[in-house]
Short mmCIF file of C-alpha atoms in Angstrom, two decimals:
data_model
loop_
_atom_site.label_atom_id
_atom_site.label_comp_id
_atom_site.label_asym_id
_atom_site.label_seq_id
_atom_site.Cartn_x
_atom_site.Cartn_y
_atom_site.Cartn_z
CA MET A 1 -13.96 -69.72 -30.58
CA CYS A 2 -12.50 -72.49 -32.59
CA SER A 3 -15.82 -74.45 -32.61
CA ILE A 4 -17.28 -70.80 -33.41
CA ILE A 5 -14.74 -70.48 -37.08
CA TYR A 6 -15.53 -73.62 -37.88
CA ALA A 7 -19.17 -72.88 -38.20
CA ARG A 8 -18.55 -69.55 -40.25
CA LYS A 9 -15.35 -70.55 -41.88
CA VAL A 10 -15.27 -74.08 -43.51
CA PHE A 11 -18.76 -76.06 -42.21
CA ASN A 12 -22.42 -75.03 -42.25
CA ARG A 13 -24.77 -78.41 -41.29
CA LEU A 14 -24.07 -80.12 -39.02
CA SER A 15 -25.88 -84.27 -38.53
CA MET A 16 -26.18 -85.51 -35.46
CA GLY A 17 -27.06 -89.59 -35.59
CA VAL A 18 -29.62 -90.31 -32.81
CA GLN A 19 -31.68 -93.75 -34.28
CA ASP A 20 -33.60 -93.65 -30.82
CA PHE A 21 -34.07 -91.27 -27.94
CA ASN A 22 -35.99 -94.94 -26.45
CA LYS A 23 -33.47 -96.01 -23.40
CA GLU A 24 -33.92 -99.95 -23.34
CA VAL A 25 -33.61 -99.57 -27.48
CA GLN A 26 -30.59 -97.67 -27.17
CA ARG A 27 -28.97 -100.62 -24.36
CA LEU A 28 -30.05 -103.66 -27.48
CA VAL A 29 -27.55 -101.53 -30.08
CA ASN A 30 -25.43 -100.29 -28.30
CA ARG A 31 -25.53 -96.68 -28.64
CA GLU A 32 -26.53 -95.13 -25.20
CA GLN A 33 -26.52 -91.51 -25.59
CA ASP A 34 -27.37 -88.16 -23.09
CA GLU A 35 -30.78 -87.06 -24.45
CA GLU A 36 -30.10 -83.23 -22.53
CA LEU A 37 -26.62 -83.22 -23.94
CA ILE A 38 -28.03 -84.05 -27.21
CA PHE A 39 -30.31 -81.28 -27.39
CA MET A 40 -27.49 -78.75 -25.63
CA LEU A 41 -24.69 -79.14 -28.80
CA LEU A 42 -28.34 -78.95 -31.43
CA ASN A 43 -28.55 -75.55 -29.96
CA HIS A 44 -25.21 -74.70 -29.46
CA ALA A 45 -24.78 -75.77 -33.02
CA ARG A 46 -27.33 -72.92 -33.54
CA ASN A 47 -26.29 -70.39 -31.74
CA ILE A 48 -22.74 -70.35 -32.91
CA GLY A 49 -23.53 -70.51 -36.85
CA PHE A 50 -24.60 -73.90 -38.37
CA THR A 51 -27.87 -73.21 -40.58
CA SER A 52 -28.70 -76.66 -40.97
CA THR A 53 -29.40 -79.14 -39.00
CA ASN A 54 -29.97 -82.96 -39.27
CA ILE A 55 -30.92 -85.55 -36.84
CA ASP A 56 -30.27 -89.42 -38.39
CA LEU A 57 -32.96 -92.03 -36.76
CA ILE A 58 -33.46 -96.19 -37.39
CA TYR A 59 -36.73 -97.53 -36.80
CA GLY A 60 -36.96 -101.50 -37.28
CA LEU A 61 -34.39 -102.06 -34.48
CA PRO A 62 -34.44 -104.25 -31.65
CA LYS A 63 -37.35 -103.56 -29.09
CA GLN A 64 -38.83 -101.19 -31.17
CA THR A 65 -43.07 -100.74 -32.05
CA PRO A 66 -45.33 -97.41 -33.12
CA GLU A 67 -45.92 -96.67 -29.15
CA SER A 68 -42.08 -96.10 -28.34
CA PHE A 69 -41.31 -94.56 -32.02
CA ALA A 70 -43.78 -92.02 -31.51
CA PHE A 71 -42.26 -91.08 -28.10
CA THR A 72 -39.26 -90.59 -30.47
CA LEU A 73 -40.67 -88.64 -32.58
CA GLN A 74 -42.38 -86.03 -29.94
CA ARG A 75 -38.76 -85.47 -28.97
CA VAL A 76 -36.95 -85.23 -32.42
CA THR A 77 -39.77 -83.00 -33.34
CA GLU A 78 -38.98 -80.73 -30.21
CA LEU A 79 -35.91 -80.69 -31.25
CA ASN A 80 -36.68 -79.20 -34.43
CA PRO A 81 -34.03 -80.00 -36.59
CA ASP A 82 -34.29 -78.64 -40.10
CA ARG A 83 -33.90 -81.72 -41.90
CA LEU A 84 -34.20 -85.73 -40.65
CA SER A 85 -32.70 -88.64 -41.39
CA VAL A 86 -35.65 -91.96 -41.06
CA PHE A 87 -33.61 -94.86 -42.20
CA ASN A 88 -34.82 -98.88 -42.32
CA TYR A 89 -32.84 -101.20 -40.07
CA ALA A 90 -31.34 -103.77 -41.70
CA HIS A 91 -30.50 -106.99 -39.86
CA LEU A 92 -27.64 -109.19 -41.72
CA PRO A 93 -25.86 -110.31 -39.35
CA THR A 94 -24.06 -112.33 -41.78
CA LEU A 95 -22.13 -109.25 -43.02
CA PHE A 96 -21.87 -107.48 -39.07
CA ALA A 97 -20.99 -108.80 -36.22
CA ALA A 98 -22.17 -106.38 -33.72
CA GLN A 99 -25.39 -107.49 -34.64
CA ARG A 100 -24.99 -111.37 -34.05
CA LYS A 101 -26.20 -110.01 -30.03
CA ILE A 102 -28.79 -108.98 -31.60
CA LYS A 103 -32.04 -111.69 -30.82
CA ASN A 104 -34.49 -111.79 -34.16
CA THR A 105 -37.17 -112.05 -31.25
CA ASP A 106 -36.82 -108.73 -30.47
CA LEU A 107 -36.81 -107.51 -34.20
CA PRO A 108 -40.04 -105.50 -35.02
CA SER A 109 -42.20 -107.03 -37.69
CA ALA A 110 -42.58 -106.74 -41.08
CA GLN A 111 -46.50 -104.85 -40.58
CA GLN A 112 -44.73 -103.16 -36.83
CA LYS A 113 -41.76 -102.02 -39.51
CA LEU A 114 -44.83 -100.51 -41.36
CA ASP A 115 -47.09 -98.98 -39.03
CA ILE A 116 -43.65 -97.26 -37.70
CA LEU A 117 -42.93 -95.64 -40.96
CA GLN A 118 -46.34 -94.96 -42.02
CA GLU A 119 -46.76 -92.97 -38.43
CA THR A 120 -43.59 -91.26 -39.12
CA ILE A 121 -44.82 -89.76 -42.07
CA VAL A 122 -47.58 -89.38 -40.56
CA SER A 123 -46.59 -87.23 -37.27
CA LEU A 124 -43.31 -85.82 -39.22
CA THR A 125 -46.10 -83.92 -42.01
CA GLN A 126 -48.38 -82.87 -39.18
CA ALA A 127 -45.16 -81.06 -37.63
CA GLY A 128 -44.12 -79.00 -40.44
CA TYR A 129 -42.06 -81.68 -42.29
CA GLN A 130 -41.69 -82.17 -46.21
CA PHE A 131 -41.57 -85.89 -46.79
CA ILE A 132 -39.03 -86.05 -49.62
CA GLY A 133 -38.62 -89.55 -50.29
CA MET A 134 -36.04 -91.73 -49.90
CA ASP A 135 -36.51 -91.64 -46.10
CA HIS A 136 -35.96 -87.43 -45.68
CA PHE A 137 -38.04 -85.17 -43.84
CA ALA A 138 -36.83 -81.69 -44.23
CA ARG A 139 -38.07 -77.86 -43.40
CA PRO A 140 -40.35 -76.06 -46.95
CA ASP A 141 -37.28 -73.62 -46.11
CA ASP A 142 -34.47 -75.98 -46.11
CA GLU A 143 -32.41 -76.02 -49.35
CA LEU A 144 -33.80 -79.77 -49.86
CA ALA A 145 -37.28 -78.88 -49.65
CA VAL A 146 -36.85 -76.02 -52.63
CA ALA A 147 -34.24 -77.19 -54.78
CA PRO A 148 -36.87 -79.29 -56.54
CA ALA A 149 -39.50 -76.72 -56.93
CA ARG A 150 -35.94 -74.27 -58.04
CA ARG A 151 -34.73 -77.16 -60.47
CA ARG A 152 -38.42 -77.27 -62.34
CA ALA A 153 -38.77 -73.34 -62.47
CA THR A 154 -34.88 -73.47 -64.56
CA PRO A 155 -35.97 -74.11 -68.62
#
């Protein structure tokens, strides 16, 4: 009951930081998640009245490849969120102690990261998302996609 009240009165958007659906990648960044639970929670959020859902992904994580990230993109399009944020991983071990555990040799090359980004843009636009820019994608009817057209139409 409490979650229904929040969805109707306080919150209308839900964002989940999935990062990647590949189990090996999740283990290496210490972000292991239950895929089934993610699907269940997102569907529950819609059922109780959340009007906008977002999934955050990160490319450039250890052991990611264009092929492994394609699997993540397939799963996320099955989730069908209204928005997606697809961020480039910044490896800064001198600033973040947790990143010191990540081996440079496990990180994708610059070319692999570019390939992942290009495939992400193609895959998500083919799935019906608009590339808004600055790492963001949205369904055509989402407020994020509609807002630029509204601004252009307003004198």
